[in-house]
Coordinates of C-alpha atoms and ligand atoms in Angstrom, one line a residue:
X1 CA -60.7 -186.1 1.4
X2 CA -61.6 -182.4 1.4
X3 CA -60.3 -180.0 -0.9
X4 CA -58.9 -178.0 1.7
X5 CA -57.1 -180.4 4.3
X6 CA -55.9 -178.8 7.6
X7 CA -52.9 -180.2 9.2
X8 CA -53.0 -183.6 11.1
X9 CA -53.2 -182.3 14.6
X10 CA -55.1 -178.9 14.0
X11 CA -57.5 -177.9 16.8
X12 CA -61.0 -177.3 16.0
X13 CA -62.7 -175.1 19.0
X14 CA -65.1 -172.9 19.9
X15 CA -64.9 -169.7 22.9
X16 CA -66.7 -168.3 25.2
X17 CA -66.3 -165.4 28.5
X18 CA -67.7 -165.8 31.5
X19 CA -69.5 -162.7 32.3
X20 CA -71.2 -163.5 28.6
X21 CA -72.2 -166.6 29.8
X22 CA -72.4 -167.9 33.3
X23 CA -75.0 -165.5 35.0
X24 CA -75.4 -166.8 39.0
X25 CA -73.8 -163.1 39.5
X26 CA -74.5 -163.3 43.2
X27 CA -73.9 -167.1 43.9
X28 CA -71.4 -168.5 46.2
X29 CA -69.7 -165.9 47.3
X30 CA -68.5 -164.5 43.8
X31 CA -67.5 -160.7 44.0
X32 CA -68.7 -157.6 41.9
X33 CA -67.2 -157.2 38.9
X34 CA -67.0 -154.1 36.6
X35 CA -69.4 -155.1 34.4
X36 CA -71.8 -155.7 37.2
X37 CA -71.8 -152.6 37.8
X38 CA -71.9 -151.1 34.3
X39 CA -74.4 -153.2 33.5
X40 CA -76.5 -152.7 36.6
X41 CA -76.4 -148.5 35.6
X42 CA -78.9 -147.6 33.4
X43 CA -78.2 -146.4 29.9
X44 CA -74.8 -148.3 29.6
X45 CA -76.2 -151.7 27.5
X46 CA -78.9 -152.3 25.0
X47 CA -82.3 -152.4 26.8
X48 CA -80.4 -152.2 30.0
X49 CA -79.8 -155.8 29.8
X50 CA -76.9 -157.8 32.3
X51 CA -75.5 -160.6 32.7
X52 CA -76.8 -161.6 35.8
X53 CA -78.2 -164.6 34.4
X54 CA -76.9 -164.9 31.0
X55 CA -77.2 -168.3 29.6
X56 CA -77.3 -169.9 33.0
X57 CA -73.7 -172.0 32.0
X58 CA -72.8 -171.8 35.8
X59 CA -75.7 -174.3 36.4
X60 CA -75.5 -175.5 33.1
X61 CA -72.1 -176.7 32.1
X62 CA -72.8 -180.0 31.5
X63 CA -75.8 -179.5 29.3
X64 CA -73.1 -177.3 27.4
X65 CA -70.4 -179.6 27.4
X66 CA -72.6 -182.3 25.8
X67 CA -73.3 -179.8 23.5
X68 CA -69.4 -179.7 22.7
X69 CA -69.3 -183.4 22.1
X70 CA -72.3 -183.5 20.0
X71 CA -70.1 -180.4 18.0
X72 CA -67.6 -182.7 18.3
X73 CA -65.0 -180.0 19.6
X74 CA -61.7 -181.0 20.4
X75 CA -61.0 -178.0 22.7
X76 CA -63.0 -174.8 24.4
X77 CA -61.6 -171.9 25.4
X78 CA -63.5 -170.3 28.2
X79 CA -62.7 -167.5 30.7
X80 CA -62.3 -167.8 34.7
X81 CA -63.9 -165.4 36.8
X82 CA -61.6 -163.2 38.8
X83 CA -64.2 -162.5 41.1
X84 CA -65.2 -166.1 41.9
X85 CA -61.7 -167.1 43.0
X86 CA -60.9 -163.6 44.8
X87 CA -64.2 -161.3 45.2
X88 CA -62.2 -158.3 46.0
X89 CA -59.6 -158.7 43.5
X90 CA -56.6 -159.9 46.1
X91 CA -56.6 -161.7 49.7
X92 CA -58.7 -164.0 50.4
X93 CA -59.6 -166.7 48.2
X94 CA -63.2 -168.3 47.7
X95 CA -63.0 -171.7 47.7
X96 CA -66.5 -172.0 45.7
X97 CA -65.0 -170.1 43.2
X98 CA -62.5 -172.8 42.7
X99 CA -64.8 -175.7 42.8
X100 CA -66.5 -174.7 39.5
X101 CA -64.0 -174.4 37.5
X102 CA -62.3 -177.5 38.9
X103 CA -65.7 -179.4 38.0
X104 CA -65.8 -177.5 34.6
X105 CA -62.0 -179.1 33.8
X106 CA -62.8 -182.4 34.7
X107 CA -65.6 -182.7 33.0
X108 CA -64.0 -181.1 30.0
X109 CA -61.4 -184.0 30.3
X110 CA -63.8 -186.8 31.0
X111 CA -65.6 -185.8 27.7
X112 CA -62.1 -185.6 26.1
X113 CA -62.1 -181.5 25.5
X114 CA -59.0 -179.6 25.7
X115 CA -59.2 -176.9 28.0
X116 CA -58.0 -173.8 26.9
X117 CA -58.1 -171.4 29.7
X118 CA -58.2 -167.5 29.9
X119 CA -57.4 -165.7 32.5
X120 CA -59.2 -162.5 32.5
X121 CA -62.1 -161.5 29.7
X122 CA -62.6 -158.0 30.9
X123 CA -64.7 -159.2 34.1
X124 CA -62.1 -156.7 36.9
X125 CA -63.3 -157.1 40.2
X126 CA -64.8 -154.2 41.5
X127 CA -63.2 -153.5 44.0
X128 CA -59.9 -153.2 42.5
X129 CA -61.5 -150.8 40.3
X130 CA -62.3 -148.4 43.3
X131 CA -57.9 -148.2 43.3
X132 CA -58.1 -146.9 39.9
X133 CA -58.5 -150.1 38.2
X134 CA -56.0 -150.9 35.3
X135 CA -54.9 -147.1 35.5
X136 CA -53.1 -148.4 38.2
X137 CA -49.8 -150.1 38.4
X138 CA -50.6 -152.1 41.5
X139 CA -53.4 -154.0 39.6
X140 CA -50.7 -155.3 37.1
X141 CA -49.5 -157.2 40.6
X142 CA -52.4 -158.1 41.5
X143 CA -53.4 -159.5 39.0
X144 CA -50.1 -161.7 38.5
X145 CA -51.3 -163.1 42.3
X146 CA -54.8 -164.3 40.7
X147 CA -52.8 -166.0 38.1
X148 CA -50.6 -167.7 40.2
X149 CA -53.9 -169.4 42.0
X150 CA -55.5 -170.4 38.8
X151 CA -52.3 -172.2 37.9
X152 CA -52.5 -173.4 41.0
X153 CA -55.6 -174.9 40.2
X154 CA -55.6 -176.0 36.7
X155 CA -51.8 -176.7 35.7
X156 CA -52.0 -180.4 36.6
X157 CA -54.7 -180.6 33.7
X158 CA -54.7 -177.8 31.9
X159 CA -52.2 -177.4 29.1
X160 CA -52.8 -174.0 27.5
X161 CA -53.3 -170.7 29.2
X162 CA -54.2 -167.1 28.0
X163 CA -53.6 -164.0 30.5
X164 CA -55.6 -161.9 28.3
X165 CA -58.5 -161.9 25.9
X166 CA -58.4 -158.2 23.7
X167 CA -56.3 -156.1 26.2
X168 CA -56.8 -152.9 23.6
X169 CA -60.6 -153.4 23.7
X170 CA -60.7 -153.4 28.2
X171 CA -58.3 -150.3 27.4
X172 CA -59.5 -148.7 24.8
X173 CA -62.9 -149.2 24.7
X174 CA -63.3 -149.2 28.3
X175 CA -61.2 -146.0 28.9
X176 CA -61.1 -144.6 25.9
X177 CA -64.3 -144.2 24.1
X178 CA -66.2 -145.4 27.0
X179 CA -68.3 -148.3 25.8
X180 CA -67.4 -150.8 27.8
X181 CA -66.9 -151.3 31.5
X182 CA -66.1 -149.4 33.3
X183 CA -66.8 -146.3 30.8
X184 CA -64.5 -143.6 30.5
X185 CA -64.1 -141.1 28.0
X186 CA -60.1 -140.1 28.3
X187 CA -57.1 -140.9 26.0
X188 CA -54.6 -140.8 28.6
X189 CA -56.7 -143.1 30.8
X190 CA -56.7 -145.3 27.9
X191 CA -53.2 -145.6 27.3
X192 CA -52.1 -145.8 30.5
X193 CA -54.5 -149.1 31.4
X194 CA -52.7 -150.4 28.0
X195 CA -49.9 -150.7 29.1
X196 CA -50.7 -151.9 32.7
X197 CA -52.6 -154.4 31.0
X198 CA -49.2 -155.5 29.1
X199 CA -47.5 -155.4 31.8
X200 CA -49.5 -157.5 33.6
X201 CA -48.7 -160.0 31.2
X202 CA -46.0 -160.2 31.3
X203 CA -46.1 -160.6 35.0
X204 CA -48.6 -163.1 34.9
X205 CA -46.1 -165.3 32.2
X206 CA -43.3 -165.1 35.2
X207 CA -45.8 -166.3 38.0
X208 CA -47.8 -169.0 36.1
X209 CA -43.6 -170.5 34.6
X210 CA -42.9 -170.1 38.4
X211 CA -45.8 -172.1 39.8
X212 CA -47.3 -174.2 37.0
X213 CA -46.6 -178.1 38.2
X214 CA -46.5 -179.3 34.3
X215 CA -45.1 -177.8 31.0
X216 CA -48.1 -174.8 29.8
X217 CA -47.9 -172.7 27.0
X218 CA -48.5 -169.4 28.0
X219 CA -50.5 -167.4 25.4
X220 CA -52.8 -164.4 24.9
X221 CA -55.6 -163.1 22.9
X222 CA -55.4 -160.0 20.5
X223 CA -58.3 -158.2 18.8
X224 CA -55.9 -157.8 15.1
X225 CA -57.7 -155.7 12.4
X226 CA -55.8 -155.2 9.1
X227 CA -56.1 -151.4 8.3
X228 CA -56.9 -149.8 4.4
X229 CA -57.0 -146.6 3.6
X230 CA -60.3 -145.1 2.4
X231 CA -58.2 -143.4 -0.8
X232 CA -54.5 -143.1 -2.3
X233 CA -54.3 -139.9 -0.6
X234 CA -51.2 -139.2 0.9
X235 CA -53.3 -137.8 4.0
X236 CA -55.5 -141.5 4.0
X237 CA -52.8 -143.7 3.8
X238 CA -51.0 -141.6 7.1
X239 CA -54.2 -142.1 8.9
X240 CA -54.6 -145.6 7.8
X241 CA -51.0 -146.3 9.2
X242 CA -52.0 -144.0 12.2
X243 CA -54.9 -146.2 13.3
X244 CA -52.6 -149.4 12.7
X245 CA -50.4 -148.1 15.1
X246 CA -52.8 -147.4 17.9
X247 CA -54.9 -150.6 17.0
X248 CA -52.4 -153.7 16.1
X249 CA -49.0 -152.2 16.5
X250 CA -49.5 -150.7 20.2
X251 CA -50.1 -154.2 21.3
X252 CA -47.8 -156.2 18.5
X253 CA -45.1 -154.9 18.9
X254 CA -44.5 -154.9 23.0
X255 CA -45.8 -158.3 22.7
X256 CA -43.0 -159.3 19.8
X257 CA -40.7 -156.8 19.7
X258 CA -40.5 -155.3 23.4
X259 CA -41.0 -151.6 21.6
X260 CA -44.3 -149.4 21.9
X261 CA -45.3 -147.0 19.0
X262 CA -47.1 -145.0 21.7
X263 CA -45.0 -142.0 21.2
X264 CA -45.9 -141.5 18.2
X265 CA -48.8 -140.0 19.9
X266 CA -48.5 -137.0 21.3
X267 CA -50.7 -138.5 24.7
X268 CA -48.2 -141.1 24.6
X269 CA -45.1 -138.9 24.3
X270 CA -46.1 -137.2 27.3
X271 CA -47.2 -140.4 29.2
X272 CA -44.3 -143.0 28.3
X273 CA -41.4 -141.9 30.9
X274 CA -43.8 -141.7 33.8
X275 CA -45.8 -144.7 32.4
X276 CA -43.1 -147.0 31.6
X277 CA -40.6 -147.9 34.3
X278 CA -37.2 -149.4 33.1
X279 CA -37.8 -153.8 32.9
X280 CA -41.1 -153.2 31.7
X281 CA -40.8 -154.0 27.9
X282 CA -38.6 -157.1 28.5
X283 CA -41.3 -158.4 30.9
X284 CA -44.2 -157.9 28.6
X285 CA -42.0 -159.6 25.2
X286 CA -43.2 -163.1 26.7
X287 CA -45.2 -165.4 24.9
X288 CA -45.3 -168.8 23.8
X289 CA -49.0 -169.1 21.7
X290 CA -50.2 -165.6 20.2
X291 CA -54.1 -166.0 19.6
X292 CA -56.1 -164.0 16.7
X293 CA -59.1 -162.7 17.4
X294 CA -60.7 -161.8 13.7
X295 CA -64.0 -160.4 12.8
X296 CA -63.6 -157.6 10.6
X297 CA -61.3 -154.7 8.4
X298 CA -60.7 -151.2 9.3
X299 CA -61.2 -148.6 6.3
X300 CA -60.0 -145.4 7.4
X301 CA -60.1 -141.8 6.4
X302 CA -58.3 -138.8 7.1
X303 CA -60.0 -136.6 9.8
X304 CA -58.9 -133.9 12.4
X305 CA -61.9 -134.7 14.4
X306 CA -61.4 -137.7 15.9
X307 CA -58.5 -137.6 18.8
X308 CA -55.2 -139.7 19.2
X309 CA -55.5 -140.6 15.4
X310 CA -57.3 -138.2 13.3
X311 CA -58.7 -141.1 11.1
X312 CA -62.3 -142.1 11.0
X313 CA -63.8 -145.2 9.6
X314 CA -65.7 -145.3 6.6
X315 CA -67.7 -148.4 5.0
X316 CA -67.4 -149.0 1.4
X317 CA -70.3 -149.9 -0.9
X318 CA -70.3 -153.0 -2.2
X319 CA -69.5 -155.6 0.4
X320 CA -71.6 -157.4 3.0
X321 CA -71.9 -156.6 6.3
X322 CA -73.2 -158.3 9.3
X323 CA -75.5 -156.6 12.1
X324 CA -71.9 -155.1 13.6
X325 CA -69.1 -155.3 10.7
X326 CA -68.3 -155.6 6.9
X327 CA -67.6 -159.4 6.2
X328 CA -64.2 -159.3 4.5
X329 CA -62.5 -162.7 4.8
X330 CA -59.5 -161.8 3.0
X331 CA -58.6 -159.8 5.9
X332 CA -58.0 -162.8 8.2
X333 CA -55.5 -164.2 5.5
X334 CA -53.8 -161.2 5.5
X335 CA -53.7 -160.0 9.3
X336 CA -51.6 -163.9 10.1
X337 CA -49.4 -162.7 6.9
X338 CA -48.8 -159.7 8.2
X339 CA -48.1 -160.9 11.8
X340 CA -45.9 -163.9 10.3
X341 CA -43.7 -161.6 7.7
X342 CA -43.5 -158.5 10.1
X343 CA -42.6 -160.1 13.4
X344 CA -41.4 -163.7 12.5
X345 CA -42.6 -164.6 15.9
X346 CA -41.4 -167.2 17.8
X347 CA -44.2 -168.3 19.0
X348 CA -47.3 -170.5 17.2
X349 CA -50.4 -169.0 16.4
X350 CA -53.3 -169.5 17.1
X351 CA -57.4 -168.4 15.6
X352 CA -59.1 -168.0 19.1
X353 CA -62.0 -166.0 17.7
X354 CA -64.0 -165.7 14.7
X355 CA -67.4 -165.7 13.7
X356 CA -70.3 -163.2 12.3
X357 CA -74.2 -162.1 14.7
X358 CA -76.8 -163.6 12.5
X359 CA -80.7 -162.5 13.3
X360 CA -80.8 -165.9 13.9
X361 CA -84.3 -167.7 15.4
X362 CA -86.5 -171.1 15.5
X363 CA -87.4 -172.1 12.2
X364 CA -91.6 -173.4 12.1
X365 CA -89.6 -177.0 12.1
X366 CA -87.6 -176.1 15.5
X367 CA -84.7 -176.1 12.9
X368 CA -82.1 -172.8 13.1
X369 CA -81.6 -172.1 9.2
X370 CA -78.3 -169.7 9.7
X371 CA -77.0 -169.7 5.8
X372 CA -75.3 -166.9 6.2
X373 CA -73.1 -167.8 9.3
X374 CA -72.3 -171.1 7.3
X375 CA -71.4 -168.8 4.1
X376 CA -69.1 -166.7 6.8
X377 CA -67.7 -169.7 8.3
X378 CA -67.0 -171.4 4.6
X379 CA -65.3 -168.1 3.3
X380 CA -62.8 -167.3 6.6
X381 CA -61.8 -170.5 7.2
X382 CA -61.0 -171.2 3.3
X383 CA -58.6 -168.0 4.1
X384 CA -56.8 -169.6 7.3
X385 CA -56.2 -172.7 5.6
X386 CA -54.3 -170.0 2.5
X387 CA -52.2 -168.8 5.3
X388 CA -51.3 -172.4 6.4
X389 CA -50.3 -173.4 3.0
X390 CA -48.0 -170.4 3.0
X391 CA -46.1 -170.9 6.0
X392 CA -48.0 -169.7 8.8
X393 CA -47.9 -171.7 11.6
X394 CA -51.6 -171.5 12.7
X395 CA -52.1 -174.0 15.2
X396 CA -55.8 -174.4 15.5
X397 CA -59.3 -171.8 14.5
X398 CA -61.9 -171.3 17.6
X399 CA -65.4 -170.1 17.1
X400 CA -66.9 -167.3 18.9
X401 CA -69.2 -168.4 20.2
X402 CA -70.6 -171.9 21.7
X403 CA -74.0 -170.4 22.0
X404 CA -75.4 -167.5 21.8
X405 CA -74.6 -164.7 24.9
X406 CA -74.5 -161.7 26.1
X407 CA -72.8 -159.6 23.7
X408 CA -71.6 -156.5 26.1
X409 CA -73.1 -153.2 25.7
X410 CA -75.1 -154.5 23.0
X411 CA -76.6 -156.7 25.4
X412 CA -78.9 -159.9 23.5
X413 CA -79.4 -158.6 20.4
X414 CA -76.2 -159.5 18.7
X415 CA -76.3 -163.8 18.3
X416 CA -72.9 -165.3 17.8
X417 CA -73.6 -168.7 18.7
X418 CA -73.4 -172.4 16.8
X419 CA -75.9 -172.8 19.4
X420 CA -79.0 -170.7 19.9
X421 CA -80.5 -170.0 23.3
X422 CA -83.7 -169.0 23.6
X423 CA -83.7 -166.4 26.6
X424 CA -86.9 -166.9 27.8
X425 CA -86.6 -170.7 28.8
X426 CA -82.7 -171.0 28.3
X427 CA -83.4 -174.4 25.7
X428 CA -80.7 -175.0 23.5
X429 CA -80.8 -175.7 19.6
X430 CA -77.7 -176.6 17.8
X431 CA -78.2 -174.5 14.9
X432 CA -77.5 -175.5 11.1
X433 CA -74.2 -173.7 11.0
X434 CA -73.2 -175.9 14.2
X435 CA -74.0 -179.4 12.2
X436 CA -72.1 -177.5 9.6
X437 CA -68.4 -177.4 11.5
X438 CA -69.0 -180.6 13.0
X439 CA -68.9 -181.5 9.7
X440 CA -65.7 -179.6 9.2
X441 CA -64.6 -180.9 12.4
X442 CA -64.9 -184.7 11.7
X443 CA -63.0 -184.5 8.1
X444 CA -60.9 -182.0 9.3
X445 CA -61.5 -179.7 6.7
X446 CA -63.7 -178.7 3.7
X447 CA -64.7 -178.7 0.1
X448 CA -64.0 -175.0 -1.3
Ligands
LIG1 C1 -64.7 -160.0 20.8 C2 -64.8 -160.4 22.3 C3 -65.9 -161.4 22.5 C4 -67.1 -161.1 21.7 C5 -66.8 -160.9 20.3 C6 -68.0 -160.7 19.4 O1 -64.1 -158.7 20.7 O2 -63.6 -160.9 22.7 O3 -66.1 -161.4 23.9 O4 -67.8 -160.0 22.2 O5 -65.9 -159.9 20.1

């Protein structure tokens, strides 16, 4: 027995997106997407990569899944494609589109792999986009349509589904500070695709109950960093609680509570009785599986610079840090506390990412020596197994990611995967940290 024993029926998984990994960007009839396009504009992403071929999983999906068994995972959560089912974002659907995730789900099943499907990973068709995207309302509709086909789809197999993976990061980051798709630099563009994103949630929960042929629990994915302040200072700790607000409580709480803290900005003041009609906040309180996305802390300082919060982050000495974060596994403990004590949510919970980029490569053996992903590994999931022994229900801990991908505007560099790719021939090597939660996998557990 392992020192550290995880419930009986705890669900060991890894994730993936599938603009990160599928590539065939032009194939059977899929659509542009807004990362097509951001990618495909020079300047946007690392060494102007794309994703235009990715990892090739489109074609590849079986290779990958045999991967899975040889992981021994019992469930992958992957994204669908809006643009495959509808290439403009509403009307008519593309059969093709269909087809491959149909095939993906079977196969999942045949190798006995729960598939955990997400609805949208920040891939917004195009041309939905050219209407203003998630800035506007009608996109929250639209978007409730495509989920309705999916559970058309899938709900005969499929037993879990997420409408969103990160909403705040396709806001925020996409409309906000502009690094991701589809790039703009404006607060109030940023809040206002929030909250649209919310709502289309909640929308999305309503459709998928109404058409879903067997019982599915309806979840979705939150990017949750616990906030510190850089000092005691009285001016710290109000920017610490500031950046809390805009980054865990602006989604946490509509999603629990049915409030927003957005007035507390003054953006948000100004935005919130145009922005959010009456029915909105009871719509979006509708969950039944809330997953946590965890990587990393947020240490924040007071400063007048930065907009919306006046905070800005700073990086104490001391600790280790990966190529894009400080490693502080604490922090994953405390963020499913913190979630569990403040919001006694009804719902279970759910790890749906975690993991740490490694400078990872072929060994002179062919052998993928990643220590330091198995030390990352060791140290958060010793933490979630502390919040299941006090109380919180976690339900199950996903990797991010099955292999190696496209990692956004940072394009290749960044590898996340158990697996490694090499990009130039697309071969596969399960890497030592792989072998490593298999391990964990079969005894359901480990030795701290
Ligand atoms: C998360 C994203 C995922 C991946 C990891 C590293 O924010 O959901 O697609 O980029 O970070």
């Amino acid at each position: 027995m392992p020192t550290l024993t995880f419930p009986k029926d705890f669900v060991w998984g890894a994730a993936t997106s599938a603009y990160q990994i599928e590539g065939a960007w032009n194939e059977d009839g899929r659509g542009m997407s807004i990362w097509d396009t951001f990618s495909h504009t020079p300047g946007k992403v690392a060494n102007n990569e794309n994703g235009d071929v990715a990892v090739d999983h489109y074609h590849r999906y079986k290779d990958d899944i045999r991967l899975m068994t040889e992981l021994g995972l019992k469930a992958y959560r992957f994204s669908t494609a809006w643009t495959r089912i509808l290439p403009d974002g509403t009307g008519k659907v593309n059969k093709k589109g269909l087809d491959f995730y149909d095939r993906l789900i079977d196969e999942l099943l045949k190798k006995k792999i729960e598939p955990y499907v997400c609805l949208f990973h920040w891939d917004l068709p195009q041309a939905l986009q050219d209407k203003g995207g998630w800035t506007n309302r009608d996109t929250a509709y639209a978007f409730a349509d495509y989920a309705r086909i999916v559970t058309g789809l899938v709900s005969d197999r499929v037993k879990v589904v997420f409408t969103h993976n990160e909403p705040w990061v396709a806001a925020i980051v996409g409309h906000f500070l502009g690094e991701h798709a589809p790039g703009f630099k404006d607060p109030v563009q940023g809040i206002k695709a929030l909250h649209h994103l919310l709502l289309s949630h909640g929308l999305a929960y309503e459709a998928i109950r109404a058409s879903a042929k067997k019982p599915v629990k309806i979840g979705i994915t939150l990017n949750l960093n616990p906030v510190y302040p850089a000092s005691d200072s009285k001016k710290d700790r109000e920017a610490a609680n500031r950046t809390d607000a805009m980054l865990n409580r602006s989604v946490l709480d509509p999603l629990l509570k049915g409030t927003t803290p957005i007035q507390e900005f003054a953006v948000g003041k100004m935005l919130s009785s145009s922005l959010i009609k009456d029915g909105d906040m009871g719509k979006i309180k509708q969950l039944d599986l809330l997953g946590v996305n965890y990587y990393s802390r947020s240490v924040m300082k007071y400063d007048a610079k930065f907009p919306l919060v006046s905070a800005a982050q700073t990086f104490p000495e001391g600790n280790e840090y990966s190529g894009m974060w400080e490693i502080f596994p604490t922090g994953i403990y405390e963020i499913l506390m913190r979630v569990s004590k403040d919001y006694k949510p009804s719902c279970e919970l759910m790890v749906t990412e975690n993991g740490i980029p490694v400078p990872d490569g072929l060994d002179f053996d062919g052998r993928v020596r990643d220590e330091r992903r198995i030390r990352y590994l060791e140290s958060h999931i010793a933490q979630v197994h502390r919040a299941v022994q006090d109380g919180v229900p976690v339900k199950g801990y996903f990797h991010w990611s099955l292999t190696d991908n496209f990692e956004w505007a940072l394009g290749y560099g960044p590898r996340f995967g158990l697996v490694y790719v090499d990009y130039k021939t697309l071969k596969r090597t399960i890497k030592d940290s792989g072998r490593w939660f298999a391990n964990v996998i079969r005894r359901n557990g480990l030795d701290a």
